[in-house]
XYZ file of N, CA, C and O in Angstrom:
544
model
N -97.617 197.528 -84.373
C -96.664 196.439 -84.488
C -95.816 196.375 -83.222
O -95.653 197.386 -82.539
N -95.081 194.781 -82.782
C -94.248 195.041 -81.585
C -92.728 195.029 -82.112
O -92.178 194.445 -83.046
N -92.182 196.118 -80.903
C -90.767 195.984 -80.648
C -90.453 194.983 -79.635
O -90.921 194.663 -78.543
N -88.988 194.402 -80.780
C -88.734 193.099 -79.932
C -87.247 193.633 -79.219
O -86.514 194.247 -79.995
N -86.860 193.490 -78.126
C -85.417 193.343 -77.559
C -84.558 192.211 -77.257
O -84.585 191.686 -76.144
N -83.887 191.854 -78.083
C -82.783 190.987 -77.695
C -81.742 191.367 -76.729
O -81.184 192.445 -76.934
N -81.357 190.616 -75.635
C -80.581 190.662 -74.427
C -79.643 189.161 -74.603
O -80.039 188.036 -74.298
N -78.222 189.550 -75.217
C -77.236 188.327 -74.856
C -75.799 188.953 -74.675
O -75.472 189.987 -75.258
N -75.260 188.505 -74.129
C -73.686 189.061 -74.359
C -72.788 188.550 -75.068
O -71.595 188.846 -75.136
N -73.493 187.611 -75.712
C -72.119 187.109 -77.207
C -72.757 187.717 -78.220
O -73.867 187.416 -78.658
N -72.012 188.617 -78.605
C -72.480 189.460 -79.648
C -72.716 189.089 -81.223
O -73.554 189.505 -82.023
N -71.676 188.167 -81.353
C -71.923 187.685 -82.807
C -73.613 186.931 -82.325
O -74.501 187.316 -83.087
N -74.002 186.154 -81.428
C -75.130 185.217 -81.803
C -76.416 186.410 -81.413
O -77.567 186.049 -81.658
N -76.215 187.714 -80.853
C -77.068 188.444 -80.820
C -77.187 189.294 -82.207
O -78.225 189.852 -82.563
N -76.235 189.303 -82.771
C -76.545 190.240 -84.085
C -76.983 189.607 -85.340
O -77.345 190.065 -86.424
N -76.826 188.278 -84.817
C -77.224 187.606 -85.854
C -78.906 187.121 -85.564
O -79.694 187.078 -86.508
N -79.169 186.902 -84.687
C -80.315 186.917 -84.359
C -81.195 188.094 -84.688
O -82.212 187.985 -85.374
N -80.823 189.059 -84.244
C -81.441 190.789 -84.805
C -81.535 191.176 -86.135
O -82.453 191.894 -86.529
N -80.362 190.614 -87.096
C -80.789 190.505 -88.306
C -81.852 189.284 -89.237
O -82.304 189.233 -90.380
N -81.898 188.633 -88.321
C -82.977 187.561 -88.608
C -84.223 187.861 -88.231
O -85.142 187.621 -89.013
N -84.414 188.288 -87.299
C -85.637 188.696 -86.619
C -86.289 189.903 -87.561
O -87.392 189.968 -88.104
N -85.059 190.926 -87.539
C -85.435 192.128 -88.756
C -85.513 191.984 -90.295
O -85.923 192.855 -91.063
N -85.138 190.966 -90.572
C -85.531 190.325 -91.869
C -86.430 189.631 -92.315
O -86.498 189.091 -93.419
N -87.485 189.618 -91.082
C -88.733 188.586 -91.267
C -89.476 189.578 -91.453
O -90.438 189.272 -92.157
N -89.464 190.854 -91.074
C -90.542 191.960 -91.419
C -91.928 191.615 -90.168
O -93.074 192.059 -90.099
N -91.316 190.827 -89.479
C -92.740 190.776 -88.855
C -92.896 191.613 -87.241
O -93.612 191.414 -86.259
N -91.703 192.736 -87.619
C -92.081 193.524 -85.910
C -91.614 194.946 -86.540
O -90.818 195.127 -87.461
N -92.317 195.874 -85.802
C -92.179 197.565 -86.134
C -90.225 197.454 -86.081
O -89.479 197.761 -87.010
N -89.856 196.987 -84.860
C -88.028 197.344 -84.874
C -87.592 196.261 -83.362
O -88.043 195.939 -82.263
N -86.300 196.010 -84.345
C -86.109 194.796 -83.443
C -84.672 194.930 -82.790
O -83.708 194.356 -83.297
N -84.558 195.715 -81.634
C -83.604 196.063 -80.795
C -82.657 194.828 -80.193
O -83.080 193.681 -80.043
N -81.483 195.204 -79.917
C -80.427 194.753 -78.979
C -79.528 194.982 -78.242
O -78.850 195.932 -78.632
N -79.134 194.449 -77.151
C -78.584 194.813 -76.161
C -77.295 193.758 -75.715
O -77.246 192.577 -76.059
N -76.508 194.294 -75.070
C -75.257 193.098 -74.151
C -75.793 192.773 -73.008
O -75.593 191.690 -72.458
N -76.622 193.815 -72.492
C -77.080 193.667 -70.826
C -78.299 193.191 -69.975
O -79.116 192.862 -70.835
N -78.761 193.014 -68.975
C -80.145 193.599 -68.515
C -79.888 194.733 -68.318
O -80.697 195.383 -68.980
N -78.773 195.841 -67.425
C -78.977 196.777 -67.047
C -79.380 197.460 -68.352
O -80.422 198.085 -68.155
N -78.957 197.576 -69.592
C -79.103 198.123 -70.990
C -80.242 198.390 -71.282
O -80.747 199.497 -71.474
N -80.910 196.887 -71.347
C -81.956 196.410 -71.379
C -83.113 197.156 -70.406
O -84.188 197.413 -70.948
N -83.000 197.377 -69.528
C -83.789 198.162 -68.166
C -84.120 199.625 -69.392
O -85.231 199.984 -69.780
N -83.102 200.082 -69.680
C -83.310 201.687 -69.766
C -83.905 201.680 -71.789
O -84.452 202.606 -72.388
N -83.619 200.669 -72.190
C -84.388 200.584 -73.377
C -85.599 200.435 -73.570
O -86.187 200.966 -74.512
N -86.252 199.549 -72.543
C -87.764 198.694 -72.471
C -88.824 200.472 -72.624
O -89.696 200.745 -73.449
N -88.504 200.975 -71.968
C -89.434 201.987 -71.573
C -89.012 203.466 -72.848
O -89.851 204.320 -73.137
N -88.025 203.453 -73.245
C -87.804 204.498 -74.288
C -88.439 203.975 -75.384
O -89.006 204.824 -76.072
N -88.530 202.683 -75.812
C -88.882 202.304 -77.109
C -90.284 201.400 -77.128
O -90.608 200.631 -78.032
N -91.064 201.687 -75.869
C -92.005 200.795 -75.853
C -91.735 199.390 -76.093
O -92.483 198.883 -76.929
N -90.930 198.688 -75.619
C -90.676 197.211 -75.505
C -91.673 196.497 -75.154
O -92.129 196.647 -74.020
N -92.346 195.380 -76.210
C -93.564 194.707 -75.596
C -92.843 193.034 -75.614
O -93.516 192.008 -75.513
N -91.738 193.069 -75.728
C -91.110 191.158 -75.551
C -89.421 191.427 -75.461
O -88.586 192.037 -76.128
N -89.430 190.972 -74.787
C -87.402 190.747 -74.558
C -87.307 189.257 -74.556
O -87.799 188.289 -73.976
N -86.418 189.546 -75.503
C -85.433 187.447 -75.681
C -84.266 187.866 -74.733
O -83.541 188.858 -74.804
N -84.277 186.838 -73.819
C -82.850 187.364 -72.966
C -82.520 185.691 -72.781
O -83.290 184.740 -72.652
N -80.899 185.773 -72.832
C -79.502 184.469 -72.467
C -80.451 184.001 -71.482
O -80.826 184.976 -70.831
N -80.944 183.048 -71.130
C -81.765 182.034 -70.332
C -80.119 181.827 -69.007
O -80.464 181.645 -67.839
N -78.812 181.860 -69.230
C -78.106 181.655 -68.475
C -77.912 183.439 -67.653
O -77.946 183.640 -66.439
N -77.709 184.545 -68.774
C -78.140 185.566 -67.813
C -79.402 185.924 -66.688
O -79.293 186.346 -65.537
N -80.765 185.556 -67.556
C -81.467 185.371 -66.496
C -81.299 184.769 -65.245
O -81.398 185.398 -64.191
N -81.096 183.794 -65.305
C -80.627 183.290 -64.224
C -79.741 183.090 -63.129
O -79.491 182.319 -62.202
N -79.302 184.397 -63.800
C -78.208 184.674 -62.105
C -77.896 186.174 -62.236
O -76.798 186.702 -62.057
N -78.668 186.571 -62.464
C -79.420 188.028 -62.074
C -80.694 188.463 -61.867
O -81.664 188.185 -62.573
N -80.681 189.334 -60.630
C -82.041 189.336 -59.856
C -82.932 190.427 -60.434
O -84.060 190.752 -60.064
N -81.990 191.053 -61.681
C -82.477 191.911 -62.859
C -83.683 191.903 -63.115
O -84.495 192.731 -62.703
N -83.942 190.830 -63.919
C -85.001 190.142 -64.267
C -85.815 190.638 -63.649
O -86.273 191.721 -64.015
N -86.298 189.960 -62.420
C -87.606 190.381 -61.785
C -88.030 191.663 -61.541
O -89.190 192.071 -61.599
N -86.895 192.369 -61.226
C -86.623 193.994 -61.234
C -87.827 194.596 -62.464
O -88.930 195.141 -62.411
N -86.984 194.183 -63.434
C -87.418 194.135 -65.000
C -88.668 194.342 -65.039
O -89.208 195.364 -65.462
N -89.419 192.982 -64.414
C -90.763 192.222 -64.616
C -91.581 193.336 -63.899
O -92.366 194.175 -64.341
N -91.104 193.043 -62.555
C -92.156 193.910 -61.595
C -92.133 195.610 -61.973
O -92.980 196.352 -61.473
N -91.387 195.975 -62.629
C -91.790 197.449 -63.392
C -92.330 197.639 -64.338
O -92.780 198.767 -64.538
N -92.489 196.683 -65.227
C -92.970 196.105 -66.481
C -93.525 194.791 -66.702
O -93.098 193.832 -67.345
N -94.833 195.008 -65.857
C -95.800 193.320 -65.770
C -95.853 193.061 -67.280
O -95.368 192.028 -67.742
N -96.352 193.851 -67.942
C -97.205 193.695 -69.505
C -95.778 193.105 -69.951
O -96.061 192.124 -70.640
N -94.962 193.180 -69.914
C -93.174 192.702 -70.848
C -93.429 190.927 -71.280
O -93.392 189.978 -70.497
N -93.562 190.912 -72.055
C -93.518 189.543 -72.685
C -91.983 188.919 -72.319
O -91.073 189.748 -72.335
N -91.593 187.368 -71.957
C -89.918 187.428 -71.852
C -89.945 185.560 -72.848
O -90.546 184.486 -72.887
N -88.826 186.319 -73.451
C -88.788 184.628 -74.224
C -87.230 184.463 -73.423
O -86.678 185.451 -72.941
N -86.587 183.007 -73.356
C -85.880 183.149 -72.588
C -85.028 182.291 -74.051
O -85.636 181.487 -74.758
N -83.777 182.613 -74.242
C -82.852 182.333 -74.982
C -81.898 181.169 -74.540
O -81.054 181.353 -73.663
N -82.087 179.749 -75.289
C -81.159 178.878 -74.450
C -80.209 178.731 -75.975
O -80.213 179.212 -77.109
N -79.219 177.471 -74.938
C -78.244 177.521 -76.077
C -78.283 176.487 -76.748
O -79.468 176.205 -76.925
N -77.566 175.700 -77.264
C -77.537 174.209 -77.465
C -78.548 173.317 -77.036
O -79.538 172.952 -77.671
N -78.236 173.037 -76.016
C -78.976 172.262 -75.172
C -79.920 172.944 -74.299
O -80.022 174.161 -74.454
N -80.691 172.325 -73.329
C -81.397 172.461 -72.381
C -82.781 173.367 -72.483
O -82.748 174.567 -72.758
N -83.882 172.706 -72.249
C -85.148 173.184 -72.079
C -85.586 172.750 -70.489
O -85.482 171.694 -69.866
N -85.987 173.749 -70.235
C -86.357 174.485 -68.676
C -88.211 174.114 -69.050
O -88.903 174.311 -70.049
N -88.496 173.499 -67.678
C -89.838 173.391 -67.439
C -90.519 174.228 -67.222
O -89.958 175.318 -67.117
N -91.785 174.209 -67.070
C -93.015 175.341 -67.689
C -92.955 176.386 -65.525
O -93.228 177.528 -65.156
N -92.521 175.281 -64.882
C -92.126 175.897 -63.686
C -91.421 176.833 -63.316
O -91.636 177.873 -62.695
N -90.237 176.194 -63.920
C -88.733 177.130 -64.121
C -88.807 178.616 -64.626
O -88.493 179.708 -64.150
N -89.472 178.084 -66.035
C -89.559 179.252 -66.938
C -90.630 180.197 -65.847
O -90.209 181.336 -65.646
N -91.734 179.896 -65.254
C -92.473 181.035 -64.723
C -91.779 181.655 -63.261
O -92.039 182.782 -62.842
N -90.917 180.763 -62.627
C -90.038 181.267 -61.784
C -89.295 182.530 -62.503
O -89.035 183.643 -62.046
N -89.105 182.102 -63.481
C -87.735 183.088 -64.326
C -88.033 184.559 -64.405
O -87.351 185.581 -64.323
N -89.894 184.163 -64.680
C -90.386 185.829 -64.943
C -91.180 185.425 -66.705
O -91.871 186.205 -67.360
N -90.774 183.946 -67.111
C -90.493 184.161 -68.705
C -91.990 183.743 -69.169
O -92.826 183.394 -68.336
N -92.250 183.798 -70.474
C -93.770 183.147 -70.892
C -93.266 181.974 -72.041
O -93.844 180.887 -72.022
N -92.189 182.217 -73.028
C -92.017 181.244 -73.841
C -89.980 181.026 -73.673
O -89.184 181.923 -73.396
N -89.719 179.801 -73.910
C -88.252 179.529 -74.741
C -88.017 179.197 -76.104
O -88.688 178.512 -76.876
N -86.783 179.897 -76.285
C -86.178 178.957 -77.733
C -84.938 178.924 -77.663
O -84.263 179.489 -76.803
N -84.420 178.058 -78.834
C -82.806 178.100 -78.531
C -82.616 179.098 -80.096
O -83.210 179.166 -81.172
N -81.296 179.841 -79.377
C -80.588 180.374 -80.144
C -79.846 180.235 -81.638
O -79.192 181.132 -82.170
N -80.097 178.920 -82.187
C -80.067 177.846 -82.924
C -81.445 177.387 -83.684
O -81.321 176.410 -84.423
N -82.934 178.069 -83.569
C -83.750 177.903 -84.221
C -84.196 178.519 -85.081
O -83.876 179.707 -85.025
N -85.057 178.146 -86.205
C -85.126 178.568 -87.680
C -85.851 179.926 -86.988
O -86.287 179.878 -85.838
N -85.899 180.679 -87.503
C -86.547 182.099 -87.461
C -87.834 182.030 -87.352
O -88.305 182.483 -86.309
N -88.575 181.577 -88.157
C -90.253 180.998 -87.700
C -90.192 180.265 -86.386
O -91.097 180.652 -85.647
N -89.430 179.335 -85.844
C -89.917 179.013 -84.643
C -89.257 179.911 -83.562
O -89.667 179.515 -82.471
N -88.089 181.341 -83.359
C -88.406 182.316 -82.911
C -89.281 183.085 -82.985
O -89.665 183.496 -81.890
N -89.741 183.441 -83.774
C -91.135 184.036 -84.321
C -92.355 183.451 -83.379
O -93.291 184.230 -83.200
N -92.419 182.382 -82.869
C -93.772 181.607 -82.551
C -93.665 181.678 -81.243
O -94.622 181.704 -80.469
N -91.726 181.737 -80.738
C -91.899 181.918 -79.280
C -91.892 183.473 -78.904
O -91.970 183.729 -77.702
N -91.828 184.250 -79.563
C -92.482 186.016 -79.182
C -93.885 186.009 -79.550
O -94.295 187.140 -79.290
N -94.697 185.403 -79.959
C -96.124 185.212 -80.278
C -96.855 184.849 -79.026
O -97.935 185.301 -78.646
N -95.824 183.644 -78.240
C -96.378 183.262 -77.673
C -96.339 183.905 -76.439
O -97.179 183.714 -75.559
N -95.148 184.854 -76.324
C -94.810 185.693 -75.277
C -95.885 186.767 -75.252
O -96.262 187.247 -74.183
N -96.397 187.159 -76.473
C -97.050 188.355 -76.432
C -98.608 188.260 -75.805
O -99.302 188.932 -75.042
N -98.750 186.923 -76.647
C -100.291 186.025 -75.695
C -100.448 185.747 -74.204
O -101.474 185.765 -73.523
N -98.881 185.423 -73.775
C -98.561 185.178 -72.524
C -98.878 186.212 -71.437
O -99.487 186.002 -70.388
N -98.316 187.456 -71.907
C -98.372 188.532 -71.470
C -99.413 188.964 -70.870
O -99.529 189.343 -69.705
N -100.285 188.891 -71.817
C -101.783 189.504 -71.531
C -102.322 189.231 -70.304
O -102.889 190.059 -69.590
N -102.118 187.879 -70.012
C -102.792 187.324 -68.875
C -104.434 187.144 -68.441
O -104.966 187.156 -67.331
N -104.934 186.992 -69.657
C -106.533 187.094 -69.501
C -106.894 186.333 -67.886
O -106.332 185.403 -67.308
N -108.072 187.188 -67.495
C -108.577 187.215 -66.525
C -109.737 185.797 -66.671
O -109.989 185.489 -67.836
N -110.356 185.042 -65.679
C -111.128 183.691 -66.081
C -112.326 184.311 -66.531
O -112.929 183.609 -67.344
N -112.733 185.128 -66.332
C -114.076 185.409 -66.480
C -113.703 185.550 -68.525
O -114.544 185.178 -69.343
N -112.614 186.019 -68.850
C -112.641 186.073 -70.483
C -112.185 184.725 -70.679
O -112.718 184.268 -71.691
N -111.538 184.032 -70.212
C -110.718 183.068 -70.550
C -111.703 181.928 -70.663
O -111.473 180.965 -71.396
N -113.288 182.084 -69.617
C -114.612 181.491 -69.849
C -115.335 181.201 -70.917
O -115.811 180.160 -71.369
N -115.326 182.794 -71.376
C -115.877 183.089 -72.584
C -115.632 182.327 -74.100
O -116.276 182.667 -75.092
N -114.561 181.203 -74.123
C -113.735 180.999 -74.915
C -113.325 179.010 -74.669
O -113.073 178.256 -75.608
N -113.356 178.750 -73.743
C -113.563 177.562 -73.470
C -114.752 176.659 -73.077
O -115.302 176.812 -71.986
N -115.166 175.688 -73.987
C -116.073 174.942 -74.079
C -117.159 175.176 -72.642
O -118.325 175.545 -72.501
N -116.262 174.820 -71.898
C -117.194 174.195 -70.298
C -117.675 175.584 -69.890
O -118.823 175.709 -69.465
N -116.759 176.765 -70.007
C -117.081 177.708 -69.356
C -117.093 177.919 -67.861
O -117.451 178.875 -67.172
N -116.545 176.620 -67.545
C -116.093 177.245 -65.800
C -114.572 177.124 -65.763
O -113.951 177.454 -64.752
């Protein structure tokens, strides 16, 4: 099963998220954090295979990539707030594979760590062949 890490620094919307996430039953243990730096030293003690991180922290810390490039396999969903969805550009600038807002039903968090975890993988073309019609 995966461990999920949540990364925000408003704590009420991170704990509430962690108890949602851990109430769906659908991950071994579902961690949280205030930080990236936090976040850095958790990923690797607890086998972290997806981090939801503040889409506004990402982005103005060079953390992140830090993050990434020590931990390619890391799935990243990026956490927005209210408003604003970031293009499929943005988001791969970011380091990230899926978004959601902080404000969505628990199944459609659920679908964006799914999709992080698929993301992750990064199949190579020669499998990714294997699997699409044309095959080139």
């Amino acid at each position: 099963m995966t461990t999920v890490l949540i990364v925000d620094s408003d704590q009420d919307s991170r704990l509430a998220l962690e108890a949602q996430l851990s109430a769906s039953n659908q991950f071994e243990r579902v961690l949280s954090c205030a930080g990236l730096p936090a976040a850095e030293r958790s990923i690797d003690q607890y086998s972290v295979k997806v981090m939801l991180v503040d889409a506004e922290q990402a982005s103005q810390s060079s953390l992140l990539h830090q993050i990434k490039a020590n931990n390619p396999e890391l799935g990243v969903v990026l956490l927005q707030g209210k408003t604003g969805v970031l293009d499929s550009a943005t988001l791969q600038e970011l380091g990230a594979h899926a978004q959601t807002s902080r404000l969505a039903a628990p199944m459609e968090i659920i679908a964006s760590v799914a999709k992080a975890l698929v993301g992750r993988l990064a199949p190579g073309k020669r499998i990714l062949g294997k699997f699409l019609k044309d095959g080139k």
